[in-house]
Amino acid sequence: MIDQRPAATGERHRGRIIEAAFKLLTEQGRDAVSTRSVSAAAGVQAPVIYRLFGDKNGLLDAVAAHGFSAHLAQKKTLEPSDDPVEDLRAGWDLNISFALANPALYALIYGDPRPGAPMTAAREGQQILRDCVHRVAGAGRLRVGEELAVQMVHSAGCGTALALLAQPAGQRDAALSKASREAVMAAIITDEDSAQSDTGTVDPVTTAVALRAVLPRTSALTKRERALLEEWLERLAEA
């Protein structure tokens, strides 16, 4: 019979370490999250942290995922409405609310990016945004390509949240978030009747983005034909 006790002990240590680090982060800020302080708070030796998390970045990633899990769960349980554009607005507002309620955690996730190795929490949050933007595209309401729209919303949303966090709590401009949100929405979203351009003709970019979004729903094309059409539509969208 295999002894499961070492694995169980490791999991208990892992949980205690994450909880201790999360408490230090939220109460004292990121600078308080050192290997020495975390090991003391969790009641373990420093080598245990390195064995379970690899390095400090691994520990911070686990802390971010732990703290972000409730926010992601809330996002995932939001029932999509009949208006994906309003759902995109709601996602923006939820992101700002989370940032203001959890300043140290938000700054950890988005304020110190690691190119090539983004935190798991950041990747999961961006995937939810991608899914929402994809619904907007499928509704024929996106005037730019999906990936560009995702990056515009993500960068503007994070920038707005971090700008608000940089201000004293009592001096934050409540209008900043809405103004920034609507500026981005105006840049990427078409009007309700919007397969039309300003000249009254069909807008090829909006049409290409919408068709690319719904292309997986059709079985009329071969795999090679679909790949070729996707390439053409992507080029039209980027134009």
Coordinates of N, CA and C in Angstrom, one line a residue:
M1 N 0.8 -1.2 0.0 CA 0.0 0.0 0.0 C 0.9 1.2 0.0
I2 N 0.6 2.2 -0.9 CA 1.4 3.4 -1.0 C 1.0 4.4 0.1
D3 N 2.0 4.9 0.7 CA 1.8 5.9 1.8 C 1.5 7.2 1.2
Q4 N 0.3 7.7 1.5 CA -0.2 9.0 0.9 C 0.1 10.2 1.8
R5 N 0.7 9.9 3.0 CA 1.0 10.9 4.0 C 1.9 12.0 3.5
P6 N 3.0 11.8 2.8 CA 3.9 12.9 2.3 C 3.1 13.8 1.4
A7 N 2.3 13.3 0.5 CA 1.5 14.1 -0.4 C 0.5 15.0 0.3
A8 N -0.1 14.3 1.3 CA -1.1 15.1 2.1 C -0.5 16.2 2.9
T9 N 0.7 15.9 3.4 CA 1.4 16.9 4.2 C 1.9 18.0 3.3
G10 N 2.3 17.7 2.1 CA 2.7 18.7 1.1 C 1.5 19.7 0.8
E11 N 0.4 19.1 0.6 CA -0.8 19.9 0.3 C -1.2 20.8 1.4
R12 N -1.1 20.3 2.7 CA -1.4 21.1 3.8 C -0.4 22.3 3.9
H13 N 0.9 22.0 3.7 CA 1.9 23.0 3.7 C 1.6 24.0 2.6
R14 N 1.3 23.5 1.5 CA 1.0 24.4 0.3 C -0.2 25.4 0.7
G15 N -1.2 24.8 1.2 CA -2.4 25.7 1.6 C -2.0 26.7 2.6
R16 N -1.3 26.3 3.6 CA -0.9 27.2 4.7 C 0.0 28.3 4.2
I17 N 0.9 28.0 3.3 CA 1.8 28.9 2.7 C 1.1 30.0 1.9
I18 N 0.2 29.5 1.1 CA -0.6 30.4 0.2 C -1.4 31.4 1.0
E19 N -2.1 30.8 2.0 CA -2.9 31.6 2.9 C -2.1 32.7 3.6
A20 N -0.9 32.3 4.1 CA -0.1 33.2 4.9 C 0.4 34.3 3.9
A21 N 0.8 33.9 2.7 CA 1.3 34.9 1.8 C 0.2 35.9 1.3
F22 N -1.0 35.3 1.1 CA -2.1 36.1 0.7 C -2.5 37.2 1.8
K23 N -2.4 36.7 3.1 CA -2.7 37.6 4.2 C -1.7 38.7 4.3
L24 N -0.4 38.4 4.1 CA 0.7 39.4 4.1 C 0.5 40.4 3.0
L25 N 0.1 39.9 1.8 CA -0.1 40.7 0.6 C -1.2 41.7 0.8
T26 N -2.4 41.2 1.3 CA -3.5 42.1 1.4 C -3.4 43.1 2.6
E27 N -2.7 42.7 3.6 CA -2.6 43.5 4.8 C -1.4 44.5 4.8
Q28 N -0.3 44.1 4.2 CA 0.9 44.9 4.2 C 1.5 45.2 2.9
G29 N 0.9 44.6 1.8 CA 1.5 45.0 0.5 C 2.5 43.9 0.0
R30 N 2.8 44.1 -1.3 CA 3.7 43.1 -1.9 C 5.1 43.0 -1.3
D31 N 5.6 44.1 -0.8 CA 7.0 44.1 -0.3 C 7.1 43.2 1.0
A32 N 5.9 43.0 1.6 CA 5.9 42.2 2.8 C 6.0 40.7 2.5
V33 N 5.8 40.3 1.3 CA 5.8 38.9 0.9 C 7.2 38.5 0.5
S34 N 8.0 38.2 1.5 CA 9.3 37.6 1.3 C 9.3 36.2 1.8
T35 N 10.3 35.4 1.3 CA 10.4 34.0 1.7 C 10.5 33.9 3.2
R36 N 11.2 34.7 3.8 CA 11.4 34.7 5.3 C 10.1 34.9 6.0
S37 N 9.4 36.0 5.6 CA 8.2 36.4 6.3 C 7.1 35.3 6.1
V38 N 7.0 34.8 4.9 CA 6.0 33.8 4.6 C 6.2 32.5 5.3
S39 N 7.5 32.1 5.4 CA 7.8 30.8 6.1 C 7.5 30.9 7.5
A40 N 7.8 32.1 8.1 CA 7.5 32.4 9.5 C 6.0 32.4 9.8
A41 N 5.3 33.0 8.9 CA 3.8 33.1 9.1 C 3.1 31.8 8.9
A42 N 3.7 30.9 8.0 CA 3.1 29.6 7.8 C 3.6 28.5 8.7
G43 N 4.7 28.8 9.4 CA 5.2 27.8 10.3 C 6.0 26.7 9.6
V44 N 6.7 27.0 8.5 CA 7.4 26.1 7.7 C 8.8 26.6 7.5
Q45 N 9.7 25.7 7.1 CA 11.1 26.2 6.7 C 11.1 26.7 5.3
A46 N 12.0 27.7 5.0 CA 12.0 28.3 3.7 C 12.2 27.3 2.6
P47 N 13.1 26.2 2.8 CA 13.2 25.2 1.7 C 11.9 24.6 1.2
V48 N 10.9 24.5 2.1 CA 9.6 23.9 1.8 C 9.0 24.8 0.7
I49 N 9.1 26.1 0.8 CA 8.5 27.0 -0.1 C 9.1 26.8 -1.5
Y50 N 10.4 26.7 -1.6 CA 11.1 26.4 -2.9 C 10.7 25.1 -3.4
R51 N 10.6 24.1 -2.6 CA 10.3 22.7 -3.1 C 8.8 22.7 -3.7
L52 N 7.9 23.4 -3.0 CA 6.5 23.4 -3.5 C 6.2 24.4 -4.6
F53 N 7.0 25.5 -4.7 CA 6.6 26.6 -5.6 C 7.7 26.9 -6.6
G54 N 8.9 26.3 -6.4 CA 10.0 26.6 -7.3 C 10.8 27.8 -7.0
D55 N 10.2 29.0 -7.0 CA 10.8 30.2 -6.6 C 9.7 31.2 -6.1
K56 N 10.1 32.4 -5.9 CA 9.2 33.4 -5.4 C 8.1 33.7 -6.4
N57 N 8.5 33.8 -7.7 CA 7.5 34.0 -8.7 C 6.4 32.9 -8.7
G58 N 6.8 31.7 -8.5 CA 5.9 30.6 -8.4 C 4.9 30.8 -7.3
L59 N 5.5 31.2 -6.1 CA 4.6 31.5 -5.0 C 3.6 32.6 -5.3
L60 N 4.1 33.7 -5.8 CA 3.2 34.8 -6.1 C 2.2 34.5 -7.1
D61 N 2.5 33.6 -8.1 CA 1.5 33.1 -9.1 C 0.4 32.4 -8.4
A62 N 0.8 31.5 -7.4 CA -0.2 30.7 -6.7 C -1.1 31.6 -5.8
V63 N -0.5 32.6 -5.2 CA -1.2 33.6 -4.4 C -2.2 34.4 -5.2
A64 N -1.8 34.8 -6.4 CA -2.6 35.5 -7.3 C -3.8 34.7 -7.7
A65 N -3.5 33.4 -8.1 CA -4.6 32.5 -8.5 C -5.6 32.3 -7.4
H66 N -5.1 32.1 -6.2 CA -5.9 31.9 -5.0 C -6.8 33.1 -4.8
G67 N -6.3 34.3 -4.8 CA -7.1 35.5 -4.6 C -8.0 35.9 -5.7
F68 N -7.6 35.5 -6.9 CA -8.4 35.8 -8.1 C -9.5 34.8 -8.3
S69 N -9.5 33.7 -7.7 CA -10.5 32.6 -7.9 C -11.9 33.1 -7.7
A70 N -12.2 33.8 -6.6 CA -13.5 34.2 -6.4 C -14.0 35.2 -7.4
H71 N -13.1 36.1 -7.9 CA -13.5 37.0 -9.0 C -13.8 36.3 -10.3
L72 N -12.9 35.3 -10.6 CA -13.2 34.5 -11.8 C -14.5 33.8 -11.7
A73 N -14.7 33.2 -10.6 CA -16.0 32.5 -10.4 C -17.2 33.4 -10.6
Q74 N -17.1 34.6 -10.1 CA -18.2 35.5 -10.3 C -18.4 35.9 -11.8
K75 N -17.3 36.0 -12.5 CA -17.3 36.3 -13.9 C -18.0 35.2 -14.7
K76 N -17.5 33.9 -14.3 CA -18.0 32.8 -15.0 C -19.5 32.5 -14.8
T77 N -20.0 32.9 -13.6 CA -21.4 32.7 -13.3 C -22.4 33.7 -13.9
L78 N -21.8 34.8 -14.5 CA -22.6 35.8 -15.1 C -23.3 35.3 -16.3
E79 N -24.6 35.2 -16.3 CA -25.4 34.7 -17.4 C -25.3 35.6 -18.6
P80 N -24.9 35.2 -19.8 CA -24.8 36.0 -20.9 C -26.2 36.5 -21.2
S81 N -26.3 37.8 -21.5 CA -27.6 38.4 -21.9 C -27.8 38.3 -23.4
D82 N -28.9 38.9 -23.9 CA -29.1 39.0 -25.3 C -28.3 40.1 -26.0
D83 N -27.6 40.9 -25.2 CA -26.8 42.0 -25.7 C -25.3 41.8 -25.3
P84 N -24.5 41.2 -26.1 CA -23.1 41.0 -25.7 C -22.3 42.3 -25.5
V85 N -22.8 43.4 -26.1 CA -22.1 44.6 -25.9 C -22.3 45.1 -24.5
E86 N -23.5 44.9 -23.9 CA -23.7 45.3 -22.5 C -23.0 44.3 -21.6
D87 N -22.9 43.1 -22.0 CA -22.1 42.1 -21.2 C -20.6 42.6 -21.2
L88 N -20.1 43.1 -22.3 CA -18.7 43.6 -22.3 C -18.6 44.8 -21.3
R89 N -19.5 45.7 -21.3 CA -19.5 46.8 -20.4 C -19.6 46.3 -18.9
A90 N -20.4 45.3 -18.7 CA -20.5 44.8 -17.3 C -19.2 44.1 -16.9
G91 N -18.5 43.5 -17.8 CA -17.2 42.9 -17.5 C -16.2 43.9 -17.2
W92 N -16.2 45.0 -17.9 CA -15.3 46.1 -17.6 C -15.6 46.6 -16.1
D93 N -16.8 46.9 -15.8 CA -17.2 47.4 -14.5 C -16.8 46.5 -13.4
L94 N -17.0 45.2 -13.7 CA -16.6 44.2 -12.7 C -15.1 44.2 -12.4
N95 N -14.3 44.4 -13.5 CA -12.9 44.4 -13.4 C -12.5 45.6 -12.5
I96 N -13.1 46.8 -12.7 CA -12.7 48.0 -12.0 C -13.1 47.8 -10.5
S97 N -14.3 47.2 -10.3 CA -14.7 47.0 -8.9 C -13.8 46.1 -8.1
F98 N -13.3 45.0 -8.8 CA -12.4 44.1 -8.2 C -11.1 44.8 -7.9
A99 N -10.6 45.6 -8.8 CA -9.3 46.3 -8.5 C -9.4 47.2 -7.3
L100 N -10.5 47.9 -7.2 CA -10.7 48.9 -6.1 C -10.9 48.2 -4.8
A101 N -11.4 47.0 -4.8 CA -11.7 46.2 -3.6 C -10.4 45.4 -3.2
N102 N -9.5 45.2 -4.1 CA -8.4 44.3 -3.9 C -7.1 45.0 -4.5
P103 N -6.7 46.1 -4.1 CA -5.6 46.9 -4.7 C -4.3 46.1 -4.8
A104 N -3.9 45.5 -3.7 CA -2.6 44.8 -3.7 C -2.6 43.6 -4.6
L105 N -3.7 42.9 -4.6 CA -3.8 41.7 -5.4 C -3.9 42.1 -6.9
Y106 N -4.6 43.1 -7.2 CA -4.7 43.5 -8.6 C -3.4 44.0 -9.2
A107 N -2.7 44.8 -8.3 CA -1.4 45.3 -8.7 C -0.4 44.1 -8.9
L108 N -0.5 43.1 -8.1 CA 0.3 41.9 -8.3 C 0.1 41.2 -9.6
I109 N -1.2 41.1 -10.0 CA -1.6 40.4 -11.2 C -1.3 41.2 -12.5
Y110 N -1.6 42.5 -12.4 CA -1.5 43.3 -13.7 C -0.5 44.4 -13.6
G111 N 0.0 44.7 -12.5 CA 0.9 45.9 -12.4 C 2.4 45.5 -12.6
D112 N 2.7 44.2 -12.7 CA 4.1 43.8 -12.9 C 4.2 42.6 -13.8
P113 N 3.8 42.9 -15.1 CA 3.7 41.8 -16.0 C 5.1 41.1 -16.3
R114 N 5.0 39.8 -16.5 CA 6.2 39.0 -16.8 C 6.0 38.5 -18.3
P115 N 6.6 39.2 -19.3 CA 6.5 38.7 -20.7 C 6.9 37.3 -20.8
G116 N 6.0 36.6 -21.5 CA 6.3 35.2 -21.8 C 5.9 34.2 -20.7
A117 N 5.6 34.8 -19.5 CA 5.1 33.9 -18.4 C 4.1 34.7 -17.6
P118 N 3.0 35.0 -18.2 CA 1.9 35.7 -17.5 C 1.3 34.8 -16.4
M119 N 0.8 35.5 -15.3 CA 0.2 34.7 -14.3 C -1.0 33.9 -14.7
T120 N -1.2 32.8 -14.2 CA -2.4 32.0 -14.5 C -3.7 32.8 -14.4
A121 N -3.8 33.5 -13.3 CA -5.0 34.4 -13.1 C -5.2 35.3 -14.2
A122 N -4.1 36.0 -14.7 CA -4.2 36.9 -15.8 C -4.7 36.2 -17.1
R123 N -4.1 35.0 -17.3 CA -4.5 34.3 -18.5 C -6.0 33.9 -18.5
E124 N -6.5 33.5 -17.4 CA -7.9 33.0 -17.2 C -8.8 34.2 -17.4
G125 N -8.4 35.3 -16.8 CA -9.2 36.5 -17.0 C -9.3 37.0 -18.4
Q126 N -8.2 36.9 -19.1 CA -8.2 37.4 -20.5 C -9.0 36.4 -21.4
Q127 N -9.0 35.1 -21.0 CA -9.8 34.2 -21.8 C -11.3 34.5 -21.7
I128 N -11.8 34.9 -20.5 CA -13.2 35.3 -20.4 C -13.5 36.5 -21.2
L129 N -12.5 37.4 -21.2 CA -12.7 38.6 -22.1 C -12.8 38.2 -23.6
R130 N -11.9 37.3 -24.0 CA -11.9 36.8 -25.4 C -13.3 36.2 -25.8
D131 N -13.8 35.4 -24.9 CA -15.1 34.8 -25.1 C -16.2 35.9 -25.3
C132 N -16.1 36.9 -24.5 CA -17.1 38.0 -24.6 C -17.0 38.7 -25.9
V133 N -15.8 39.1 -26.2 CA -15.5 39.8 -27.5 C -15.9 38.9 -28.7
H134 N -15.7 37.6 -28.6 CA -16.1 36.7 -29.7 C -17.7 36.8 -29.9
R135 N -18.4 36.9 -28.8 CA -19.9 37.0 -28.9 C -20.3 38.3 -29.6
V136 N -19.5 39.4 -29.3 CA -19.8 40.7 -29.9 C -19.5 40.6 -31.4
A137 N -18.4 39.9 -31.7 CA -18.1 39.8 -33.2 C -19.2 39.0 -33.9
G138 N -19.6 37.9 -33.3 CA -20.7 37.1 -33.9 C -22.0 37.8 -34.1
A139 N -22.2 38.8 -33.3 CA -23.4 39.6 -33.4 C -23.3 40.7 -34.4
G140 N -22.1 40.8 -35.1 CA -21.9 41.8 -36.1 C -21.7 43.2 -35.6
R141 N -21.2 43.3 -34.3 CA -21.1 44.6 -33.7 C -19.6 45.1 -33.5
L142 N -18.7 44.3 -34.0 CA -17.3 44.6 -33.8 C -16.7 45.3 -35.1
R143 N -16.1 46.4 -34.9 CA -15.6 47.1 -36.1 C -14.1 46.9 -36.3
V144 N -13.4 46.1 -35.4 CA -12.0 45.8 -35.6 C -11.9 44.3 -35.4
G145 N -10.7 43.7 -35.6 CA -10.5 42.3 -35.4 C -10.6 41.9 -34.0
E146 N -11.0 40.6 -33.7 CA -11.2 40.2 -32.3 C -10.0 40.4 -31.4
E147 N -8.8 40.0 -31.9 CA -7.7 40.1 -31.0 C -7.3 41.5 -30.7
L148 N -7.4 42.4 -31.7 CA -7.2 43.8 -31.5 C -8.1 44.3 -30.4
A149 N -9.4 44.0 -30.6 CA -10.4 44.4 -29.6 C -10.1 43.9 -28.2
V150 N -9.7 42.7 -28.1 CA -9.4 42.1 -26.8 C -8.2 42.9 -26.2
Q151 N -7.2 43.2 -26.9 CA -6.0 43.9 -26.4 C -6.4 45.3 -26.1
M152 N -7.2 46.0 -26.8 CA -7.6 47.3 -26.5 C -8.4 47.4 -25.2
V153 N -9.4 46.5 -25.1 CA -10.2 46.5 -23.8 C -9.3 46.2 -22.6
H154 N -8.5 45.1 -22.8 CA -7.6 44.7 -21.7 C -6.7 45.8 -21.2
S155 N -6.0 46.4 -22.2 CA -5.0 47.4 -21.8 C -5.6 48.6 -21.3
A156 N -6.7 49.1 -21.8 CA -7.4 50.2 -21.3 C -8.1 50.0 -20.0
G157 N -8.6 48.8 -19.8 CA -9.2 48.4 -18.5 C -8.2 48.4 -17.4
C158 N -7.1 47.7 -17.7 CA -6.0 47.6 -16.7 C -5.4 49.0 -16.4
G159 N -5.2 49.7 -17.4 CA -4.6 51.1 -17.2 C -5.5 51.9 -16.4
T160 N -6.8 51.9 -16.6 CA -7.8 52.7 -15.9 C -7.8 52.3 -14.4
A161 N -7.8 50.9 -14.2 CA -7.8 50.4 -12.8 C -6.6 50.8 -12.1
L162 N -5.4 50.7 -12.7 CA -4.1 51.0 -12.0 C -4.0 52.6 -11.8
A163 N -4.6 53.3 -12.7 CA -4.6 54.8 -12.5 C -5.4 55.2 -11.3
L164 N -6.6 54.5 -11.2 CA -7.4 54.8 -10.1 C -6.8 54.4 -8.8
L165 N -6.1 53.3 -8.8 CA -5.4 52.8 -7.6 C -4.3 53.7 -7.2
A166 N -3.7 54.4 -8.1 CA -2.6 55.3 -7.8 C -3.0 56.6 -7.1
Q167 N -4.3 56.8 -7.2 CA -4.9 58.0 -6.6 C -5.3 57.7 -5.1
P168 N -5.2 58.7 -4.2 CA -5.7 58.5 -2.9 C -7.2 58.1 -2.9
A169 N -7.6 57.2 -2.1 CA -9.0 56.6 -2.1 C -10.0 57.7 -2.1
G170 N -9.9 58.7 -1.4 CA -10.9 59.7 -1.3 C -10.9 60.7 -2.4
Q171 N -9.9 60.6 -3.3 CA -9.8 61.6 -4.4 C -10.0 60.9 -5.8
R172 N -10.4 59.7 -5.8 CA -10.6 59.0 -7.1 C -11.8 59.6 -7.9
D173 N -11.6 59.8 -9.2 CA -12.6 60.4 -10.0 C -13.5 59.3 -10.5
A174 N -14.7 59.2 -10.0 CA -15.6 58.1 -10.4 C -16.0 58.1 -11.9
A175 N -15.8 59.3 -12.5 CA -16.2 59.4 -13.9 C -15.1 58.8 -14.9
L176 N -13.9 58.6 -14.3 CA -12.8 58.2 -15.2 C -13.1 56.8 -15.8
S177 N -13.6 55.9 -15.0 CA -13.8 54.5 -15.6 C -14.8 54.5 -16.7
K178 N -16.0 55.2 -16.5 CA -17.0 55.2 -17.5 C -16.5 55.9 -18.8
A179 N -15.8 57.0 -18.6 CA -15.3 57.8 -19.8 C -14.3 56.9 -20.6
S180 N -13.4 56.2 -19.9 CA -12.5 55.4 -20.5 C -13.1 54.2 -21.2
R181 N -14.1 53.6 -20.5 CA -14.9 52.5 -21.1 C -15.6 52.9 -22.4
E182 N -16.3 54.0 -22.3 CA -17.0 54.4 -23.5 C -16.1 54.8 -24.7
A183 N -14.9 55.4 -24.4 CA -14.0 55.7 -25.4 C -13.5 54.5 -26.2
V184 N -13.3 53.4 -25.4 CA -12.9 52.1 -26.0 C -14.0 51.5 -26.8
M185 N -15.2 51.5 -26.2 CA -16.4 51.0 -26.9 C -16.6 51.7 -28.2
A186 N -16.5 53.0 -28.2 CA -16.7 53.7 -29.4 C -15.7 53.4 -30.5
A187 N -14.5 53.0 -30.1 CA -13.5 52.6 -31.1 C -13.6 51.2 -31.6
I188 N -14.3 50.3 -30.9 CA -14.4 48.9 -31.4 C -15.8 48.5 -31.7
I189 N -16.8 49.2 -31.2 CA -18.2 48.7 -31.4 C -18.9 49.5 -32.4
T190 N -19.7 48.9 -33.3 CA -20.5 49.6 -34.2 C -21.9 49.9 -33.6
D191 N -22.7 50.7 -34.3 CA -24.0 51.0 -33.8 C -24.9 49.8 -34.1
E192 N -26.1 49.9 -33.5 CA -27.1 48.8 -33.7 C -27.3 48.4 -35.1
D193 N -27.4 49.3 -36.0 CA -27.8 49.0 -37.3 C -26.6 48.8 -38.2
S194 N -25.6 48.4 -37.6 CA -24.3 48.7 -38.1 C -23.6 47.8 -39.1
A195 N -24.3 47.1 -39.9 CA -23.5 46.6 -41.0 C -23.2 47.6 -42.0
Q196 N -23.6 48.9 -41.7 CA -23.4 50.0 -42.6 C -22.2 50.9 -42.2
S197 N -21.5 51.4 -43.2 CA -20.5 52.4 -42.9 C -21.0 53.8 -42.9
D198 N -20.2 54.8 -42.8 CA -20.6 56.2 -42.8 C -21.2 56.6 -44.1
T199 N -20.8 55.9 -45.2 CA -21.3 56.2 -46.5 C -22.6 55.5 -46.8
G200 N -23.1 54.7 -45.9 CA -24.3 54.0 -46.2 C -24.1 52.6 -46.9
T201 N -22.9 52.3 -47.1 CA -22.6 51.0 -47.8 C -22.2 50.0 -46.7
V202 N -22.2 48.7 -47.1 CA -21.9 47.7 -46.2 C -20.4 47.8 -45.8
D203 N -20.1 47.8 -44.5 CA -18.8 47.9 -44.0 C -18.1 46.6 -44.1
P204 N -17.0 46.4 -44.9 CA -16.4 45.1 -45.1 C -15.6 44.6 -43.9
V205 N -15.1 45.5 -43.1 CA -14.4 45.1 -41.9 C -15.3 44.4 -40.9
T206 N -16.4 45.1 -40.6 CA -17.4 44.6 -39.6 C -18.0 43.2 -40.1
T207 N -18.3 43.2 -41.4 CA -18.8 42.0 -42.0 C -17.8 40.8 -42.0
A208 N -16.5 41.1 -42.2 CA -15.5 40.1 -42.2 C -15.3 39.6 -40.8
V209 N -15.3 40.5 -39.8 CA -15.1 40.0 -38.4 C -16.3 39.2 -38.0
A210 N -17.5 39.6 -38.4 CA -18.7 38.8 -38.0 C -18.7 37.4 -38.6
L211 N -18.3 37.3 -39.9 CA -18.3 36.1 -40.6 C -17.3 35.1 -40.1
R212 N -16.1 35.7 -39.8 CA -15.0 34.9 -39.2 C -15.4 34.3 -37.8
A213 N -16.2 35.1 -37.1 CA -16.6 34.6 -35.7 C -17.6 33.4 -35.8
V214 N -18.5 33.4 -36.9 CA -19.5 32.4 -37.0 C -19.1 31.3 -37.9
L215 N -18.0 31.4 -38.5 CA -17.5 30.4 -39.5 C -17.5 29.0 -39.0
P216 N -17.1 28.7 -37.7 CA -17.1 27.4 -37.2 C -18.5 26.7 -37.1
R217 N -19.5 27.5 -37.2 CA -20.9 26.9 -37.2 C -21.3 26.3 -38.5
T218 N -20.6 26.5 -39.5 CA -21.0 25.9 -40.8 C -20.1 24.7 -41.1
S219 N -20.8 23.7 -41.8 CA -20.1 22.5 -42.3 C -20.0 22.4 -43.8
A220 N -20.3 23.5 -44.4 CA -20.4 23.5 -45.9 C -19.0 23.5 -46.6
L221 N -18.0 23.9 -45.8 CA -16.6 24.0 -46.4 C -15.7 22.8 -45.9
T222 N -14.8 22.5 -46.7 CA -13.8 21.6 -46.3 C -12.8 22.2 -45.3
K223 N -12.0 21.5 -44.7 CA -11.0 22.0 -43.7 C -10.1 23.0 -44.4
R224 N -9.6 22.7 -45.6 CA -8.7 23.6 -46.3 C -9.4 24.8 -46.8
E225 N -10.7 24.7 -47.3 CA -11.4 25.8 -47.7 C -11.7 26.8 -46.5
R226 N -12.0 26.2 -45.4 CA -12.3 27.0 -44.2 C -11.0 27.8 -43.8
A227 N -9.9 27.1 -43.8 CA -8.6 27.7 -43.4 C -8.3 28.9 -44.3
L228 N -8.5 28.7 -45.6 CA -8.3 29.7 -46.6 C -9.2 30.9 -46.4
L229 N -10.5 30.6 -46.2 CA -11.4 31.7 -46.0 C -11.1 32.5 -44.7
E230 N -10.7 31.8 -43.6 CA -10.3 32.4 -42.4 C -9.1 33.4 -42.6
E231 N -8.2 33.0 -43.4 CA -7.0 33.8 -43.7 C -7.5 35.1 -44.4
W232 N -8.4 34.9 -45.4 CA -8.9 36.1 -46.2 C -9.6 37.0 -45.2
L233 N -10.5 36.5 -44.4 CA -11.3 37.3 -43.5 C -10.4 38.0 -42.5
E234 N -9.4 37.3 -42.0 CA -8.5 38.0 -41.1 C -7.8 39.2 -41.7
R235 N -7.4 39.0 -43.0 CA -6.7 40.1 -43.7 C -7.7 41.3 -43.9
L236 N -9.0 41.0 -44.2 CA -10.0 42.0 -44.3 C -10.2 42.8 -43.0
A237 N -10.2 42.0 -41.9 CA -10.5 42.6 -40.6 C -9.3 43.5 -40.2
E238 N -8.1 43.1 -40.5 CA -7.0 43.9 -40.1 C -6.9 45.1 -41.0
A239 N -7.5 45.1 -42.1 CA -7.4 46.3 -43.0 C -8.2 47.4 -42.4

